[in-house]
Short mmCIF file of C-alpha atoms in Angstrom, two decimals:
data_model
loop_
_atom_site.label_atom_id
_atom_site.label_comp_id
_atom_site.label_asym_id
_atom_site.label_seq_id
_atom_site.Cartn_x
_atom_site.Cartn_y
_atom_site.Cartn_z
CA MET Q 605 38.98 37.69 46.85
CA THR Q 606 37.74 34.12 46.53
CA ASP Q 607 36.72 32.45 49.77
CA THR Q 608 38.53 29.12 50.06
CA ASN Q 609 36.51 27.90 53.03
CA MET Q 610 35.53 24.27 52.65
CA GLN Q 611 31.86 24.17 51.74
CA THR Q 612 29.33 21.86 50.18
CA GLY Q 613 25.96 22.79 48.78
CA GLN Q 614 24.23 24.25 45.77
CA MET Q 615 26.00 26.71 43.49
CA SER Q 616 24.16 29.79 42.33
CA GLY Q 617 26.09 29.64 39.05
CA GLN Q 618 27.03 26.87 36.64
CA LEU Q 619 30.22 24.88 36.39
CA ALA Q 620 32.25 26.39 33.60
CA GLY Q 621 34.79 24.70 31.33
CA THR Q 622 36.10 21.18 31.49
CA VAL Q 623 38.51 19.60 33.93
CA LEU Q 624 40.74 16.66 33.06
CA PHE Q 625 39.29 13.32 34.28
CA TYR Q 626 35.96 14.80 35.40
CA GLY Q 627 33.01 13.75 33.25
CA LYS Q 628 30.11 15.03 35.35
CA PRO Q 629 31.22 17.20 38.30
CA GLU Q 630 28.33 18.20 40.58
CA PRO Q 631 28.31 20.45 43.66
CA LEU Q 632 28.24 18.04 46.58
CA SER Q 633 25.13 18.29 48.73
CA VAL Q 634 23.27 16.08 51.18
CA GLU Q 635 20.07 16.65 49.19
CA ASN Q 636 21.49 15.18 46.00
CA HIS Q 637 24.22 12.88 47.27
CA GLY Q 638 23.19 11.91 50.79
CA GLY Q 639 23.09 8.20 49.95
CA LEU Q 640 26.32 8.07 48.00
CA GLY Q 641 29.56 6.46 49.08
CA ILE Q 642 32.93 5.42 47.69
CA GLU Q 643 33.43 1.77 46.85
CA PRO Q 644 36.93 0.24 46.90
CA ALA Q 645 38.09 0.36 43.28
CA GLU Q 646 39.46 -2.74 41.61
CA LYS Q 647 41.48 -0.52 39.27
CA PRO Q 648 41.84 2.72 41.27
CA TYR Q 649 43.81 4.75 38.71
CA ALA Q 650 42.31 3.39 35.52
CA PHE Q 651 40.90 6.87 34.85
CA VAL Q 652 44.48 8.12 34.27
CA ALA Q 653 45.47 5.39 31.80
CA LYS Q 654 44.47 7.41 28.71
CA SER Q 655 46.13 10.67 29.77
CA HIS Q 656 49.76 11.23 28.84
CA ILE Q 657 50.13 14.49 30.80
CA VAL Q 658 48.91 15.39 34.28
CA PRO Q 659 49.07 18.84 35.93
CA VAL Q 660 51.47 19.23 38.86
CA THR Q 661 52.01 22.00 41.39
CA VAL Q 662 55.35 23.68 41.91
CA THR Q 663 56.04 21.88 45.20
CA GLU Q 664 55.68 18.58 43.31
CA PHE Q 665 58.46 19.32 40.82
CA ALA Q 666 61.15 17.51 42.83
CA PRO Q 667 59.27 14.24 43.52
CA SER Q 668 57.82 14.26 39.99
CA ALA Q 669 61.28 14.72 38.50
CA LEU Q 670 62.28 11.29 39.75
CA SER Q 671 59.70 9.74 37.39
CA TYR Q 672 58.69 12.19 34.66
CA PRO Q 673 59.76 15.19 32.60
CA VAL Q 674 58.09 18.28 34.09
CA ILE Q 675 57.32 20.81 31.35
CA PHE Q 676 55.16 23.89 30.76
CA VAL Q 677 52.37 23.85 28.17
CA GLY Q 678 49.70 26.09 26.67
CA ASP Q 679 49.07 29.80 26.84
CA GLN Q 680 49.03 29.69 30.64
CA ARG Q 681 52.31 27.73 30.75
CA GLN Q 682 50.65 25.08 32.90
CA PRO Q 683 53.26 22.78 34.50
CA VAL Q 684 52.56 19.12 33.76
CA ALA Q 685 54.22 15.76 34.30
CA VAL Q 686 54.69 13.87 31.03
CA MET Q 687 53.67 10.23 31.47
CA GLY Q 688 53.68 9.11 27.84
CA LEU Q 689 54.57 10.15 24.31
CA ARG Q 690 51.14 9.41 22.84
CA PRO Q 691 48.02 11.38 23.84
CA ASP Q 692 46.07 8.22 24.74
CA GLN Q 693 48.84 6.28 26.49
CA ASN Q 694 50.08 6.58 30.07
CA LEU Q 695 53.23 4.48 30.44
CA PHE Q 696 53.07 4.51 34.23
CA VAL Q 697 49.58 3.06 34.73
CA GLY Q 698 49.27 -0.67 34.08
CA ASP Q 699 46.38 -2.83 32.98
CA ASP Q 700 45.69 -3.39 36.69
CA GLY Q 701 44.79 0.30 37.07
CA LEU Q 702 47.75 0.96 39.34
CA PHE Q 703 50.71 3.30 39.01
CA LYS Q 704 54.14 1.72 38.83
CA ALA Q 705 55.37 1.25 42.38
CA GLU Q 706 58.27 3.70 41.95
CA ALA Q 707 56.23 6.42 40.24
CA TYR Q 708 55.11 9.58 42.03
CA ILE Q 709 51.32 10.07 41.96
CA PRO Q 710 50.45 13.78 41.56
CA ALA Q 711 47.99 15.41 43.94
CA TYR Q 712 45.80 16.26 40.94
CA VAL Q 713 45.20 12.51 40.57
CA ARG Q 714 44.92 11.76 44.28
CA ARG Q 715 42.11 14.26 44.85
CA TYR Q 716 39.80 12.53 42.33
CA PRO Q 717 36.75 12.24 42.31
CA PHE Q 718 36.59 15.49 44.33
CA VAL Q 719 37.37 18.95 43.00
CA PHE Q 720 36.75 22.56 43.96
CA ALA Q 721 34.75 24.78 41.61
CA ASN Q 722 34.34 28.55 41.69
CA ASP Q 723 30.96 29.96 42.61
CA ASP Q 724 31.57 33.36 41.04
CA THR Q 725 28.26 34.78 42.24
CA GLN Q 726 28.98 34.20 45.92
CA GLN Q 727 32.78 34.42 45.58
CA ARG Q 728 33.51 31.08 47.18
CA LEU Q 729 34.71 27.60 46.35
CA ILE Q 730 32.32 24.67 46.39
CA LEU Q 731 33.34 21.04 46.76
CA CYS Q 732 32.18 18.95 43.80
CA ILE Q 733 32.23 15.26 43.02
CA ASP Q 734 32.39 13.49 39.68
CA ARG Q 735 29.21 11.46 39.36
CA ASP Q 736 30.76 9.64 36.40
CA ALA Q 737 33.43 8.11 38.64
CA PRO Q 738 32.74 4.34 38.60
CA PHE Q 739 33.51 3.97 42.29
CA VAL Q 740 30.97 6.61 43.42
CA LYS Q 741 27.84 4.58 44.11
CA GLU Q 742 24.60 4.61 46.05
CA GLY Q 743 25.23 2.91 49.38
CA GLY Q 744 29.00 2.84 48.81
CA ALA Q 745 31.11 1.44 51.63
CA GLN Q 746 32.64 4.85 52.49
CA PRO Q 747 29.63 7.19 52.93
CA LEU Q 748 29.92 10.82 51.93
CA PHE Q 749 27.43 11.96 54.56
CA MET Q 750 26.56 10.74 58.05
CA ASP Q 751 23.47 12.01 59.85
CA GLY Q 752 23.04 14.73 57.26
CA GLN Q 753 26.57 16.07 57.69
CA PRO Q 754 29.77 15.52 55.67
CA SER Q 755 31.44 12.33 56.89
CA ALA Q 756 34.99 12.26 58.21
CA PHE Q 757 36.02 10.92 54.80
CA THR Q 758 34.41 13.89 53.04
CA GLN Q 759 35.96 16.31 55.53
CA GLN Q 760 39.38 14.88 54.68
CA ALA Q 761 38.62 15.28 50.98
CA MET Q 762 37.67 18.91 51.59
CA GLU Q 763 40.91 19.55 53.43
CA PHE Q 764 42.94 17.89 50.69
CA CYS Q 765 41.22 19.94 47.98
CA ASN Q 766 41.72 23.09 50.04
CA SER Q 767 45.46 22.34 50.33
CA PHE Q 768 45.57 21.64 46.61
CA GLU Q 769 43.92 25.00 45.90
CA GLN Q 770 46.59 26.78 47.95
CA GLU Q 771 49.31 24.93 46.02
CA ARG Q 772 47.60 25.80 42.74
CA LEU Q 773 47.69 29.50 43.62
CA ARG Q 774 51.34 29.19 44.64
CA THR Q 775 52.04 27.56 41.27
CA GLU Q 776 50.32 30.40 39.43
CA SER Q 777 52.59 32.85 41.26
CA PHE Q 778 55.67 30.78 40.37
CA VAL Q 779 54.72 30.67 36.68
CA GLY Q 780 54.01 34.40 36.80
CA LEU Q 781 57.53 34.96 38.09
CA LEU Q 782 59.03 32.89 35.26
CA LYS Q 783 57.05 34.99 32.76
CA GLU Q 784 58.06 38.24 34.43
CA LEU Q 785 61.74 37.29 34.20
CA ASP Q 786 61.26 35.98 30.64
CA LEU Q 787 62.87 32.66 31.55
CA LEU Q 788 60.71 30.33 29.46
CA GLU Q 789 61.61 29.26 25.93
CA ILE Q 790 60.28 26.74 23.41
CA ARG Q 791 62.15 23.44 23.48
CA GLU Q 792 61.90 20.21 21.52
CA ALA Q 793 62.28 16.62 22.61
CA THR Q 794 63.79 14.53 19.82
CA PHE Q 795 64.55 10.90 19.10
CA THR Q 796 67.31 9.64 16.80
CA PRO Q 797 66.78 6.11 15.40
CA ARG Q 798 69.76 3.81 15.91
CA ASP Q 799 70.82 0.52 14.38
CA ALA Q 800 71.70 -2.70 16.20
CA SER Q 801 75.20 -1.43 16.94
CA GLY Q 802 73.88 1.79 18.47
CA GLN Q 803 74.87 4.04 15.60
CA PRO Q 804 72.49 6.72 14.24
CA ALA Q 805 70.29 5.22 11.53
CA GLY Q 806 68.23 8.20 10.43
CA GLU Q 807 67.31 11.81 10.98
CA ALA Q 808 66.32 13.05 14.44
CA GLN Q 809 62.53 13.03 14.92
CA LYS Q 810 60.63 15.58 17.00
CA ILE Q 811 58.43 13.88 19.57
CA ALA Q 812 57.32 16.91 21.60
CA GLU Q 813 57.43 20.71 21.67
CA TYR Q 814 57.04 22.46 25.00
CA TYR Q 815 58.13 25.35 27.19
CA ALA Q 816 61.07 25.03 29.57
CA VAL Q 817 63.31 27.34 31.56
CA SER Q 818 66.22 28.64 29.51
CA GLU Q 819 69.47 27.90 31.30
CA ASP Q 820 71.17 30.69 29.36
CA LYS Q 821 68.58 33.24 30.48
CA LEU Q 822 68.80 31.92 34.04
CA ARG Q 823 72.58 32.36 34.10
CA ALA Q 824 72.23 35.87 32.68
CA LEU Q 825 70.11 37.09 35.61
CA PRO Q 826 71.71 39.61 37.95
CA ALA Q 827 73.29 38.12 41.05
CA GLU Q 828 70.76 39.77 43.33
CA LYS Q 829 67.86 38.29 41.36
CA LEU Q 830 69.41 34.81 41.53
CA ALA Q 831 69.84 35.26 45.28
CA GLU Q 832 66.18 36.24 45.54
CA LEU Q 833 65.12 33.13 43.62
CA ARG Q 834 67.32 31.03 45.89
CA ASP Q 835 65.93 32.54 49.06
CA ASN Q 836 62.27 32.18 48.08
CA GLY Q 837 62.74 28.56 46.99
CA ALA Q 838 62.05 29.17 43.30
CA LEU Q 839 65.60 28.34 42.21
CA GLY Q 840 65.39 24.85 43.68
CA GLN Q 841 62.11 24.23 41.84
CA ILE Q 842 63.63 25.50 38.59
CA TYR Q 843 66.53 23.09 38.89
CA ALA Q 844 64.15 20.23 39.71
CA HIS Q 845 62.30 21.05 36.47
CA LEU Q 846 65.54 21.18 34.48
CA THR Q 847 66.78 17.90 35.94
CA SER Q 848 63.46 16.25 35.10
CA LEU Q 849 64.03 16.87 31.39
CA LEU Q 850 66.57 14.04 31.42
CA GLY Q 851 63.50 11.80 31.71
CA TRP Q 852 62.66 12.09 28.00
CA ASP Q 853 65.09 9.25 27.25
CA ARG Q 854 63.32 7.09 29.84
CA LEU Q 855 59.96 7.74 28.19
CA ILE Q 856 61.35 6.83 24.78
CA ALA Q 857 62.79 3.57 26.14
CA MET Q 858 59.51 2.76 27.90
CA THR Q 859 57.55 3.45 24.70
CA PHE Q 860 59.68 0.98 22.75
CA ALA Q 861 59.43 -1.58 25.53
CA ARG Q 862 55.63 -1.22 25.59
CA ALA Q 863 55.46 -1.56 21.79
CA ALA Q 864 57.57 -4.72 21.91
CA THR Q 865 55.00 -6.40 24.14
CA MET Q 866 52.02 -5.49 21.95
CA PRO Q 867 50.72 -8.11 19.53
CA THR Q 868 51.37 -7.34 15.89
CA ALA Q 869 48.71 -7.55 13.25
CA ALA Q 870 48.79 -10.69 11.16
CA ASN Q 871 49.85 -10.33 7.56
CA ALA Q 872 46.93 -10.21 5.18
#
């Protein structure tokens, strides 16, 4: 079993794979990062501006649903919040590097530039920091270490990442339950062009394909299984996910509004 104690230091293994947003994650240690600190960022969430989906944990479905469609993607059926229709465009992060005031900011974003990585050799989690983060600097205003020990700021980051890890494991269990009950199906988000009077003016266009809970399969579950989902909280999260899918229309409207403000190329 992986030890989730909050630790810093050298890893005996190597970081494997890639993690969204993290360009150069390094195991945090006083030897290598003792002089580093965090500078106040002029554009704190600029690193999210080119990402149209962001992972969310199951306990974030309800607050995320107020802003974004929450869908499942990939072989692992990873739950994500959809923040744009184009891979390089986040409709909720402005040129000022800030999220829209009304938008929920997922914990995956809020933990940056810190992240836990598995040290498979010693079966533990190590706190890492992204050295590519522009606000991680030598002599930064918020030091990572004080007197050779993690600062209060770093301790808080460890605790946040530890909580996130627990939520990540809870999310894995939730997705595993959806798979076990065969509740997920492939869905499509579509857009139908309309004329000035609001009438359809063309064929429906597919803008996304994703996994979602099938309402028909959910209704077909035995009463005792539905009661179990209700009692363990999963049913509420499922309905938050389903309600969030109404947000596709909002994303389409926001995409058109963004396009209307963009300068058009001059005619040759």
